[in-house]
Amino acid sequence: MLCCPELQMLPLRRPASLAARRLLRDNQRISALARAGDVAAARRVFDSMPHRDVVSWNALLTALWRAGRHHLPAARRLFDEAMPSRDVVSWNSIIAGCLAHGDLDAASAYFACAPKRNEATWNAMLAGLLRLGRADDADRLFGEMPKRNVVSYTTMVDGLARRGDVESARRLFDGIRAKDVISWNAMIAGYVHNGHGEEAMRLHAVMFREDVKPDHATLIAVLTACSALALLRQGKSTHAIAIKAMLESGVSFSNALMTMYSKCGNVGESELVFINLRTKDIVSWNTIIAAYAQHGKYQKVIALFHEMEVTGLIPDDITFLSVLSACGHVGMVDASLKLFDLMSSKYAISPRAEHYACIVDILSRAGQLEKASSYIKDMPLEAEKNVWGSLLGACQIHGNVQLGELAAKMLVQSDSESSGPYVILSNIYAAAGMWGQVNQVRGQMKERGVKKQPGYSWTEIANEVHMFVGGDASHPEMRKIISELRKISFHMRMVTNEAHIMIFLANKSEPMLLTVMGKVMLAWQS
């Protein structure tokens, strides 16, 4: 971590002269302007100073590179040519500036030339290497560090977790003797980032028992884990902790809170959080729009979208993704296509693969498979798995063998080990009575070593999490679950104009239905 120049103040004693008092005041002004990003004003203060010391030069140096990448050359010239003297803070600043703007070669050169390095020097270089994806170099540097502090270990924990090595991150975390809240946050967030929500919750419980006070980052990570696991009770508990600690006012926390309530099925509570927000940023609007989109509230989504426009906020690509999703839930094909065109025509937003996938999904659900296929062909970028996946799923629903074969082929090319495309294509062939092709697909799966992974899901009931795995009938309440499945299957078969439900249920034996039992647990609870 960079040792900020503003921390390198003159000794805390009464200045002996007016000149010393002015020097201290001007240095503080430059540092404050640097934090505010006003490099021009910082330069004016610097130029007006009758006397300067190394703190003055360090403050201006930091102000320059903090103002943006285009100011980095000026910062380097100041460091290389103008500074009359440099201390370790000067070297730390220029190294951090180069790393902040992705110039690893320059940062490495300064690091190699630094006459003296402290822990902040090493930590700044370590963090920069990890941020720029140079994991092996970061590992080597960490091994070379003459002295490591909690910042060094926390930086490595964060870096390991970000590249998916949570086991190594946890071992390193456990070895930190004096953990601070940032260390705990790094490990908890690492678990959340890698989909290990349960481990994140367990570690947070340990943190609580050890009486480590959480901060905003802690609570946001925990709320994210609650969202992923649909743990409403723990989410409410986290909300209560935030209120008690007076940490609930931040917009980032409120955004995470809205997401948690929405993912746990309480969209009304999400709206209450949104209404009570004093300052709403684009993420806040996107979060509440996404919440209603996930719950299929098309009219509410459109109303919020227009309300957002009235406030003067410009929607971004994420906004449109949620609105398109809401249109898809209610089959608003024409409205979806108009919104898709509006992205580029009015807001100059280039659609991403996710937007094309959404449009393809909407058209496919409506049975317009040829039009969906034409959108894929016209994409300015290569279609990703989610695009072909939407088309393949629709081909199963509507029995389109030709396009199903194309979509399955493209999916297998992008991920040859996934069983999904084979299984769905086999189902398409089976529905069409093409049993020879069914056997051929199964033969290809066996030949290529592709195995169907069992589905799993979970739900929380009475403070206990129940997990279900496809084909596993070991749950103690299995008879009751099977009874509910039969009831729901019966009611689903009574629904008219739902071809996708009927095709899904066709050829499904009772054990196979266990792969979706997690989705009927609400009925079991009642």
Coordinates of C-alpha atoms in Angstrom, one line a residue:
M1 CA 0.0 0.0 0.0
L2 CA 1.2 3.5 -0.8
C3 CA 2.3 5.6 2.1
C4 CA 0.4 8.8 1.3
P5 CA 2.4 12.1 1.4
E6 CA -0.1 13.7 3.6
L7 CA 0.8 11.3 6.3
Q8 CA 4.4 12.4 6.2
M9 CA 3.8 15.7 8.0
L10 CA 6.2 17.8 10.0
P11 CA 6.7 16.8 13.6
L12 CA 3.6 17.5 15.7
R13 CA 5.0 20.5 17.6
R14 CA 4.1 24.2 17.5
P15 CA 5.8 25.8 14.5
A16 CA 8.6 28.1 15.4
S17 CA 7.9 30.7 12.8
L18 CA 5.3 32.1 10.4
A19 CA 7.2 30.5 7.5
A20 CA 7.0 27.1 9.1
R21 CA 3.3 27.5 9.8
R22 CA 2.7 28.5 6.2
L23 CA 4.7 25.6 4.9
L24 CA 2.6 23.2 6.9
R25 CA -0.6 24.8 5.8
D26 CA 0.3 24.8 2.1
N27 CA 1.4 21.2 2.2
Q28 CA -1.9 20.2 3.8
R29 CA -3.8 22.2 1.1
I30 CA -1.9 20.5 -1.7
S31 CA -2.7 17.1 -0.2
A32 CA -6.4 17.9 0.2
L33 CA -6.6 19.2 -3.4
A34 CA -4.8 16.0 -4.6
R35 CA -7.5 13.9 -2.8
A36 CA -10.2 16.0 -4.5
G37 CA -8.6 15.5 -7.9
D38 CA -8.0 19.2 -8.5
V39 CA -4.4 19.1 -9.8
A40 CA -4.6 22.6 -11.3
A41 CA -5.4 24.2 -8.0
A42 CA -2.7 22.0 -6.3
R43 CA -0.2 23.3 -8.8
R44 CA -1.1 26.9 -8.2
V45 CA -0.6 26.5 -4.4
F46 CA 2.7 24.7 -5.0
D47 CA 3.9 27.5 -7.4
S48 CA 3.0 30.2 -4.9
M49 CA 4.9 28.7 -2.1
P50 CA 8.0 30.8 -1.0
H51 CA 9.5 27.7 0.6
R52 CA 9.1 24.0 -0.2
D53 CA 10.3 20.8 1.5
V54 CA 10.2 17.2 0.3
V55 CA 6.7 16.8 1.6
S56 CA 5.6 19.6 -0.7
W57 CA 7.2 17.9 -3.7
N58 CA 5.6 14.5 -2.7
A59 CA 2.2 16.1 -2.4
L60 CA 2.4 17.5 -5.9
L61 CA 3.8 14.3 -7.3
T62 CA 0.8 12.4 -5.9
A63 CA -1.6 15.0 -7.1
L64 CA -0.4 14.6 -10.6
W65 CA -0.7 10.9 -11.0
R66 CA -4.0 10.8 -9.1
A67 CA -5.5 13.2 -11.7
G68 CA -5.4 10.5 -14.4
R69 CA -3.2 8.5 -16.7
H70 CA -2.6 11.5 -19.0
H71 CA -0.9 13.2 -16.0
L72 CA 1.5 10.3 -15.4
P73 CA 4.2 11.6 -17.8
A74 CA 4.2 14.9 -15.9
A75 CA 4.5 13.1 -12.6
R76 CA 7.5 11.1 -13.9
R77 CA 9.2 14.2 -15.3
L78 CA 8.7 15.9 -11.9
F79 CA 10.2 12.9 -10.1
D80 CA 13.1 12.3 -12.6
E81 CA 14.1 15.9 -13.4
A82 CA 12.7 18.5 -11.0
M83 CA 12.7 17.1 -7.4
P84 CA 15.7 18.5 -5.5
S85 CA 15.6 15.5 -3.1
R86 CA 13.6 12.3 -2.6
D87 CA 12.7 10.2 0.4
V88 CA 11.2 6.8 0.6
V89 CA 7.7 8.3 0.3
S90 CA 8.7 9.9 -3.0
W91 CA 9.7 6.5 -4.4
N92 CA 6.6 4.8 -3.0
S93 CA 4.4 7.5 -4.7
I94 CA 5.9 7.2 -8.2
I95 CA 5.8 3.3 -8.0
A96 CA 2.2 3.4 -6.9
G97 CA 1.3 5.9 -9.6
C98 CA 2.8 3.8 -12.4
L99 CA 1.0 0.7 -11.1
A100 CA -2.3 2.6 -10.8
H101 CA -2.2 3.3 -14.5
G102 CA -0.9 -0.1 -15.6
D103 CA 2.7 0.8 -16.4
L104 CA 4.3 -2.2 -14.8
D105 CA 7.7 -1.8 -16.6
A106 CA 8.2 1.7 -15.2
A107 CA 7.1 0.7 -11.7
S108 CA 9.5 -2.3 -11.8
A109 CA 12.3 0.0 -12.9
Y110 CA 11.7 2.5 -10.1
F111 CA 11.4 -0.4 -7.6
A112 CA 14.7 -1.8 -8.7
C113 CA 16.4 1.7 -8.4
A114 CA 14.9 2.7 -5.1
P115 CA 17.8 3.3 -2.6
K116 CA 15.6 2.4 0.3
R117 CA 12.5 0.3 0.6
N118 CA 10.1 0.1 3.5
E119 CA 7.1 -2.2 4.0
A120 CA 4.9 0.3 2.0
T121 CA 7.2 0.0 -1.0
W122 CA 7.0 -3.8 -1.1
N123 CA 3.2 -3.8 -0.5
A124 CA 2.6 -1.3 -3.2
M125 CA 4.5 -3.4 -5.7
L126 CA 2.8 -6.6 -4.5
A127 CA -0.7 -5.1 -4.8
G128 CA 0.1 -3.8 -8.3
L129 CA 1.4 -7.1 -9.6
L130 CA -1.8 -8.9 -8.4
R131 CA -4.0 -6.2 -9.8
L132 CA -2.3 -6.5 -13.2
G133 CA -2.7 -10.3 -13.2
R134 CA 1.0 -11.1 -12.6
A135 CA 0.3 -13.8 -10.0
D136 CA 3.6 -15.7 -10.4
D137 CA 5.6 -12.5 -10.1
A138 CA 3.6 -11.6 -7.0
D139 CA 4.3 -15.0 -5.4
R140 CA 8.0 -14.5 -6.1
L141 CA 8.0 -11.0 -4.6
F142 CA 6.1 -12.1 -1.6
G143 CA 8.7 -14.7 -0.9
E144 CA 11.5 -12.1 -1.3
M145 CA 10.0 -9.6 1.2
P146 CA 12.4 -9.1 4.1
K147 CA 9.5 -8.2 6.4
R148 CA 5.8 -8.8 6.0
N149 CA 3.0 -7.1 7.9
V150 CA -0.7 -7.6 8.0
V151 CA -1.1 -5.5 4.8
S152 CA 1.3 -7.9 3.0
Y153 CA -0.6 -11.0 4.1
T154 CA -4.0 -9.4 3.4
T155 CA -2.9 -8.4 -0.1
M156 CA -1.8 -11.9 -0.9
V157 CA -5.0 -13.4 0.6
D158 CA -7.0 -11.1 -1.7
G159 CA -4.9 -12.0 -4.7
L160 CA -5.1 -15.7 -4.2
A161 CA -8.9 -15.6 -3.7
R162 CA -9.3 -13.5 -6.8
R163 CA -7.6 -16.1 -8.9
G164 CA -9.8 -18.8 -7.4
D165 CA -7.3 -20.4 -5.0
V166 CA -9.4 -20.1 -1.9
E167 CA -7.7 -23.0 -0.1
S168 CA -4.3 -21.3 -0.3
A169 CA -5.9 -18.0 0.6
R170 CA -7.4 -19.6 3.7
R171 CA -4.1 -21.2 4.8
L172 CA -2.4 -17.8 4.5
F173 CA -5.2 -16.1 6.3
D174 CA -5.1 -18.5 9.2
G175 CA -1.4 -17.8 9.5
I176 CA -1.9 -14.0 10.1
R177 CA -1.2 -13.4 13.8
A178 CA -2.7 -10.0 14.2
K179 CA -5.7 -9.9 11.8
D180 CA -7.5 -6.6 11.2
V181 CA -10.9 -6.1 9.8
I182 CA -9.5 -5.7 6.3
S183 CA -7.9 -9.2 6.6
W184 CA -11.3 -10.7 7.6
N185 CA -13.0 -8.8 4.8
A186 CA -10.6 -10.1 2.2
M187 CA -11.2 -13.8 3.1
I188 CA -14.9 -13.5 3.5
A189 CA -15.2 -11.6 0.2
G190 CA -12.9 -14.2 -1.4
Y191 CA -15.3 -17.0 -0.4
V192 CA -18.3 -15.0 -1.8
H193 CA -16.5 -14.2 -5.0
N194 CA -15.8 -17.9 -5.6
G195 CA -19.3 -19.1 -4.8
H196 CA -18.5 -20.4 -1.3
G197 CA -21.3 -18.6 0.4
E198 CA -21.6 -21.1 3.3
E199 CA -17.9 -20.8 4.1
A200 CA -18.2 -17.0 4.1
M201 CA -21.1 -17.2 6.6
R202 CA -19.1 -19.6 8.8
L203 CA -16.1 -17.3 8.8
H204 CA -18.2 -14.3 9.6
A205 CA -19.6 -16.1 12.6
V206 CA -16.0 -16.8 13.8
M207 CA -15.2 -13.1 13.2
F208 CA -18.3 -12.2 15.4
R209 CA -17.2 -14.6 18.1
E210 CA -13.7 -13.0 18.2
D211 CA -15.3 -9.6 18.7
V212 CA -13.9 -8.1 15.5
K213 CA -16.1 -5.1 14.7
P214 CA -17.4 -5.2 11.1
D215 CA -17.3 -2.3 8.7
H216 CA -19.2 -1.6 5.5
A217 CA -17.2 -4.0 3.4
T218 CA -17.8 -6.8 5.9
L219 CA -21.5 -6.4 5.9
I220 CA -21.8 -6.0 2.1
A221 CA -19.9 -9.3 1.6
V222 CA -22.1 -11.0 4.1
L223 CA -25.3 -9.6 2.4
T224 CA -23.9 -10.9 -0.9
A225 CA -23.5 -14.4 0.6
C226 CA -27.1 -14.2 2.0
S227 CA -28.3 -13.2 -1.5
A228 CA -26.6 -16.2 -3.1
L229 CA -27.9 -18.6 -0.6
A230 CA -31.4 -17.0 -0.1
L231 CA -30.8 -16.7 3.6
L232 CA -33.4 -14.2 4.6
R233 CA -33.1 -14.6 8.4
Q234 CA -29.3 -14.1 8.3
G235 CA -29.8 -11.2 5.9
K236 CA -32.2 -9.5 8.3
S237 CA -29.7 -10.1 11.1
T238 CA -27.0 -8.4 9.1
H239 CA -29.4 -5.5 8.5
A240 CA -29.9 -5.2 12.2
I241 CA -26.2 -5.3 13.0
A242 CA -25.7 -2.5 10.5
I243 CA -28.4 -0.3 12.1
K244 CA -26.9 -1.0 15.6
A245 CA -23.4 0.0 14.4
M246 CA -24.8 3.0 12.4
L247 CA -23.4 1.5 9.2
E248 CA -26.6 1.3 7.2
S249 CA -26.5 4.8 5.6
G250 CA -24.0 4.1 2.8
V251 CA -25.4 3.8 -0.7
S252 CA -23.3 0.7 -1.4
F253 CA -24.7 -1.1 1.7
S254 CA -28.2 -0.1 0.7
N255 CA -27.7 -1.5 -2.8
A256 CA -26.5 -4.8 -1.4
L257 CA -29.4 -4.8 1.1
M258 CA -31.9 -4.3 -1.8
T259 CA -30.4 -7.2 -3.7
M260 CA -30.5 -9.5 -0.6
Y261 CA -34.2 -8.8 0.1
S262 CA -35.0 -9.3 -3.6
K263 CA -33.1 -12.6 -4.0
C264 CA -34.9 -13.8 -0.8
G265 CA -38.3 -13.1 -2.3
N266 CA -39.1 -9.9 -0.4
V267 CA -39.1 -7.3 -3.2
G268 CA -41.4 -5.0 -1.1
E269 CA -38.7 -4.6 1.5
S270 CA -36.2 -3.8 -1.3
E271 CA -38.4 -1.0 -2.4
L272 CA -38.6 0.4 1.1
V273 CA -34.8 0.5 1.2
F274 CA -34.8 2.2 -2.2
I275 CA -37.4 4.8 -1.1
N276 CA -35.4 5.7 2.1
L277 CA -32.2 6.2 0.2
R278 CA -31.3 9.9 0.2
T279 CA -28.8 9.6 -2.6
K280 CA -29.6 7.2 -5.4
D281 CA -26.8 6.4 -7.9
I282 CA -27.1 4.4 -11.1
V283 CA -26.4 1.2 -9.2
S284 CA -29.4 1.9 -6.9
W285 CA -31.8 2.3 -9.8
N286 CA -30.4 -0.7 -11.5
T287 CA -30.7 -2.8 -8.4
I288 CA -34.4 -2.0 -7.8
I289 CA -35.2 -2.4 -11.5
A290 CA -33.5 -5.8 -11.5
A291 CA -35.4 -6.8 -8.3
Y292 CA -38.7 -6.2 -10.0
A293 CA -37.5 -7.7 -13.2
Q294 CA -36.5 -10.9 -11.4
H295 CA -40.0 -11.1 -9.9
G296 CA -41.7 -10.6 -13.3
K297 CA -43.2 -7.2 -12.5
Y298 CA -43.1 -5.7 -16.0
Q299 CA -45.3 -2.6 -15.4
K300 CA -43.2 -1.7 -12.3
V301 CA -40.0 -2.1 -14.2
I302 CA -41.1 0.2 -17.0
A303 CA -42.4 2.8 -14.5
L304 CA -39.1 2.8 -12.7
F305 CA -37.2 3.0 -16.0
H306 CA -39.2 6.1 -17.0
E307 CA -38.9 7.6 -13.5
M308 CA -35.1 7.2 -13.7
E309 CA -35.0 9.0 -17.0
V310 CA -37.1 11.9 -15.5
T311 CA -34.5 12.3 -12.7
G312 CA -31.8 13.0 -15.4
L313 CA -29.9 9.8 -14.8
I314 CA -28.8 8.1 -18.0
P315 CA -29.5 4.3 -18.1
D316 CA -26.5 2.1 -18.8
D317 CA -26.1 -1.4 -20.3
I318 CA -27.1 -3.0 -17.0
T319 CA -30.3 -1.1 -16.8
F320 CA -31.3 -2.2 -20.3
L321 CA -30.4 -5.8 -19.4
S322 CA -32.9 -5.8 -16.5
V323 CA -35.7 -4.1 -18.5
L324 CA -35.2 -6.5 -21.4
S325 CA -35.4 -9.4 -18.9
A326 CA -38.7 -8.1 -17.6
C327 CA -40.1 -7.9 -21.1
G328 CA -39.0 -11.4 -21.7
H329 CA -40.9 -12.7 -18.6
V330 CA -44.2 -11.4 -19.9
G331 CA -43.5 -12.1 -23.6
M332 CA -43.4 -8.5 -24.8
V333 CA -41.5 -9.2 -28.0
D334 CA -42.2 -5.9 -29.8
A335 CA -41.4 -3.8 -26.7
S336 CA -38.2 -5.7 -26.3
L337 CA -37.0 -5.1 -29.8
K338 CA -37.8 -1.4 -29.5
L339 CA -35.8 -1.1 -26.3
F340 CA -32.9 -3.0 -27.9
D341 CA -32.9 -0.5 -30.7
L342 CA -33.2 2.4 -28.2
M343 CA -29.9 1.4 -26.6
S344 CA -27.8 2.4 -29.6
S345 CA -30.1 5.0 -31.3
K346 CA -30.7 7.2 -28.2
Y347 CA -28.1 6.3 -25.6
A348 CA -25.2 5.2 -27.9
I349 CA -24.8 1.9 -25.8
S350 CA -23.3 -1.0 -27.8
P351 CA -25.2 -4.2 -26.9
R352 CA -23.1 -6.8 -25.2
A353 CA -23.5 -10.6 -25.6
E354 CA -25.8 -10.6 -22.6
H355 CA -28.3 -8.3 -24.4
Y356 CA -28.2 -10.4 -27.5
A357 CA -28.8 -13.5 -25.4
C358 CA -31.8 -11.8 -23.8
I359 CA -33.3 -10.9 -27.2
V360 CA -32.6 -14.4 -28.5
D361 CA -34.3 -15.8 -25.4
I362 CA -37.3 -13.5 -25.8
L363 CA -37.8 -14.4 -29.5
S364 CA -37.2 -18.1 -28.8
R365 CA -39.8 -18.2 -26.0
A366 CA -42.3 -16.7 -28.5
G367 CA -41.5 -19.4 -31.0
Q368 CA -39.7 -17.0 -33.4
L369 CA -36.7 -19.3 -33.7
E370 CA -35.7 -18.2 -37.2
K371 CA -35.7 -14.6 -36.2
A372 CA -33.7 -15.4 -33.1
S373 CA -31.2 -17.3 -35.3
S374 CA -30.9 -14.2 -37.6
Y375 CA -30.1 -12.0 -34.6
I376 CA -27.3 -14.4 -33.7
K377 CA -25.9 -14.3 -37.3
D378 CA -26.0 -10.4 -37.3
M379 CA -24.2 -10.1 -34.0
P380 CA -21.1 -7.9 -34.3
L381 CA -19.3 -10.2 -31.8
E382 CA -19.0 -13.9 -31.5
A383 CA -22.0 -15.5 -29.8
E384 CA -21.3 -16.9 -26.4
K385 CA -22.6 -19.9 -24.6
N386 CA -25.6 -18.2 -23.1
V387 CA -26.8 -17.1 -26.6
W388 CA -26.7 -20.6 -28.0
G389 CA -28.0 -22.0 -24.8
S390 CA -31.2 -19.8 -25.1
L391 CA -31.7 -21.0 -28.6
L392 CA -31.1 -24.7 -27.8
G393 CA -33.6 -24.6 -24.9
A394 CA -36.2 -23.0 -27.2
C395 CA -35.6 -25.7 -29.8
Q396 CA -36.4 -28.3 -27.2
I397 CA -39.6 -26.5 -26.3
H398 CA -40.7 -26.0 -29.9
G399 CA -39.2 -29.2 -31.4
N400 CA -36.9 -27.5 -34.0
V401 CA -34.4 -30.3 -34.8
Q402 CA -32.4 -28.4 -37.4
L403 CA -31.6 -25.3 -35.3
G404 CA -31.2 -27.5 -32.2
E405 CA -28.5 -29.4 -33.9
L406 CA -26.7 -26.1 -34.8
A407 CA -27.0 -24.7 -31.3
A408 CA -25.8 -27.9 -29.7
K409 CA -22.8 -28.1 -32.1
M410 CA -21.8 -24.5 -31.2
L411 CA -22.1 -25.2 -27.5
V412 CA -20.1 -28.4 -27.6
Q413 CA -17.3 -26.5 -29.5
S414 CA -17.1 -23.9 -26.7
D415 CA -17.3 -26.5 -23.8
S416 CA -16.8 -30.1 -24.8
E417 CA -17.1 -31.4 -21.2
S418 CA -20.6 -30.0 -20.4
S419 CA -23.3 -32.6 -20.6
G420 CA -26.1 -30.0 -21.1
P421 CA -26.0 -29.7 -24.9
Y422 CA -25.9 -33.5 -25.4
V423 CA -28.8 -34.1 -23.0
I424 CA -31.0 -31.4 -24.5
L425 CA -30.2 -32.5 -28.1
S426 CA -31.0 -36.1 -27.1
N427 CA -34.4 -34.9 -25.7
I428 CA -35.1 -33.0 -29.0
Y429 CA -34.4 -36.2 -31.0
A430 CA -36.5 -38.3 -28.6
A431 CA -39.5 -35.9 -28.8
A432 CA -39.2 -36.2 -32.6
G433 CA -39.0 -40.0 -32.5
M434 CA -35.5 -40.0 -33.9
W435 CA -34.2 -42.9 -31.7
G436 CA -31.2 -43.6 -33.8
Q437 CA -29.9 -40.1 -33.3
V438 CA -30.6 -40.4 -29.5
N439 CA -28.4 -43.5 -29.3
Q440 CA -25.7 -41.7 -31.4
V441 CA -25.7 -38.7 -29.0
R442 CA -25.4 -41.1 -26.0
G443 CA -22.6 -42.9 -27.8
Q444 CA -20.7 -39.6 -28.3
M445 CA -21.1 -38.8 -24.6
K446 CA -19.6 -42.1 -23.6
E447 CA -16.8 -41.9 -26.2
R448 CA -15.8 -38.4 -25.1
G449 CA -16.1 -39.2 -21.4
V450 CA -18.9 -36.7 -20.8
K451 CA -21.0 -37.5 -17.7
K452 CA -24.2 -35.8 -16.7
Q453 CA -23.7 -33.9 -13.5
P454 CA -26.6 -34.2 -11.0
G455 CA -28.5 -31.0 -10.3
Y456 CA -28.7 -29.7 -6.8
S457 CA -30.5 -27.0 -4.9
W458 CA -31.2 -26.0 -1.3
T459 CA -33.7 -24.1 0.8
E460 CA -33.7 -22.7 4.4
I461 CA -36.6 -23.9 6.7
A462 CA -36.8 -23.2 10.4
N463 CA -33.1 -22.0 10.5
E464 CA -31.9 -25.2 8.9
V465 CA -30.6 -25.5 5.3
H466 CA -31.8 -28.5 3.3
M467 CA -29.8 -29.6 0.3
F468 CA -31.1 -31.8 -2.5
V469 CA -29.2 -33.6 -5.2
G470 CA -30.7 -35.1 -8.3
G471 CA -31.3 -38.9 -7.9
D472 CA -30.6 -38.8 -4.1
A473 CA -33.6 -40.1 -2.2
S474 CA -31.9 -40.1 1.2
H475 CA -33.7 -37.1 2.7
P476 CA -35.7 -38.1 5.8
E477 CA -38.8 -36.3 4.5
M478 CA -38.6 -38.0 1.1
R479 CA -42.2 -39.4 1.2
K480 CA -43.7 -36.0 1.9
I481 CA -41.5 -34.5 -0.8
I482 CA -42.6 -37.1 -3.4
S483 CA -46.2 -36.5 -2.4
E484 CA -45.8 -32.7 -3.0
L485 CA -44.1 -33.4 -6.3
R486 CA -46.9 -35.5 -7.5
K487 CA -49.5 -32.8 -6.6
I488 CA -47.5 -30.1 -8.4
S489 CA -46.9 -32.3 -11.4
F490 CA -50.6 -32.9 -11.6
H491 CA -51.4 -29.2 -11.5
M492 CA -48.8 -28.4 -14.0
R493 CA -50.3 -30.9 -16.5
M494 CA -53.6 -29.1 -16.1
V495 CA -52.1 -25.8 -17.3
T496 CA -53.0 -25.0 -20.9
N497 CA -50.8 -23.3 -23.5
E498 CA -47.7 -24.2 -21.6
A499 CA -45.9 -26.5 -24.1
H500 CA -42.5 -26.1 -22.4
I501 CA -43.9 -27.6 -19.1
M502 CA -45.4 -30.5 -20.9
I503 CA -42.3 -31.4 -22.8
F504 CA -40.2 -31.0 -19.7
L505 CA -42.4 -33.4 -17.8
A506 CA -42.6 -35.9 -20.6
N507 CA -40.4 -38.9 -20.3
K508 CA -39.4 -37.9 -16.7
S509 CA -39.5 -40.7 -14.2
E510 CA -40.1 -40.1 -10.5
P511 CA -36.4 -40.2 -9.5
M512 CA -35.6 -37.8 -12.3
L513 CA -38.0 -35.3 -10.9
L514 CA -35.9 -35.1 -7.8
T515 CA -33.5 -32.8 -9.7
V516 CA -36.0 -30.0 -9.4
M517 CA -37.3 -30.8 -5.9
G518 CA -35.6 -27.7 -4.5
K519 CA -38.0 -25.6 -6.5
V520 CA -41.1 -27.0 -4.8
M521 CA -39.9 -26.6 -1.2
L522 CA -42.1 -23.6 -0.7
A523 CA -45.0 -26.0 -1.2
W524 CA -43.5 -28.4 1.3
Q525 CA -43.1 -25.7 3.9
S526 CA -46.8 -24.9 3.7

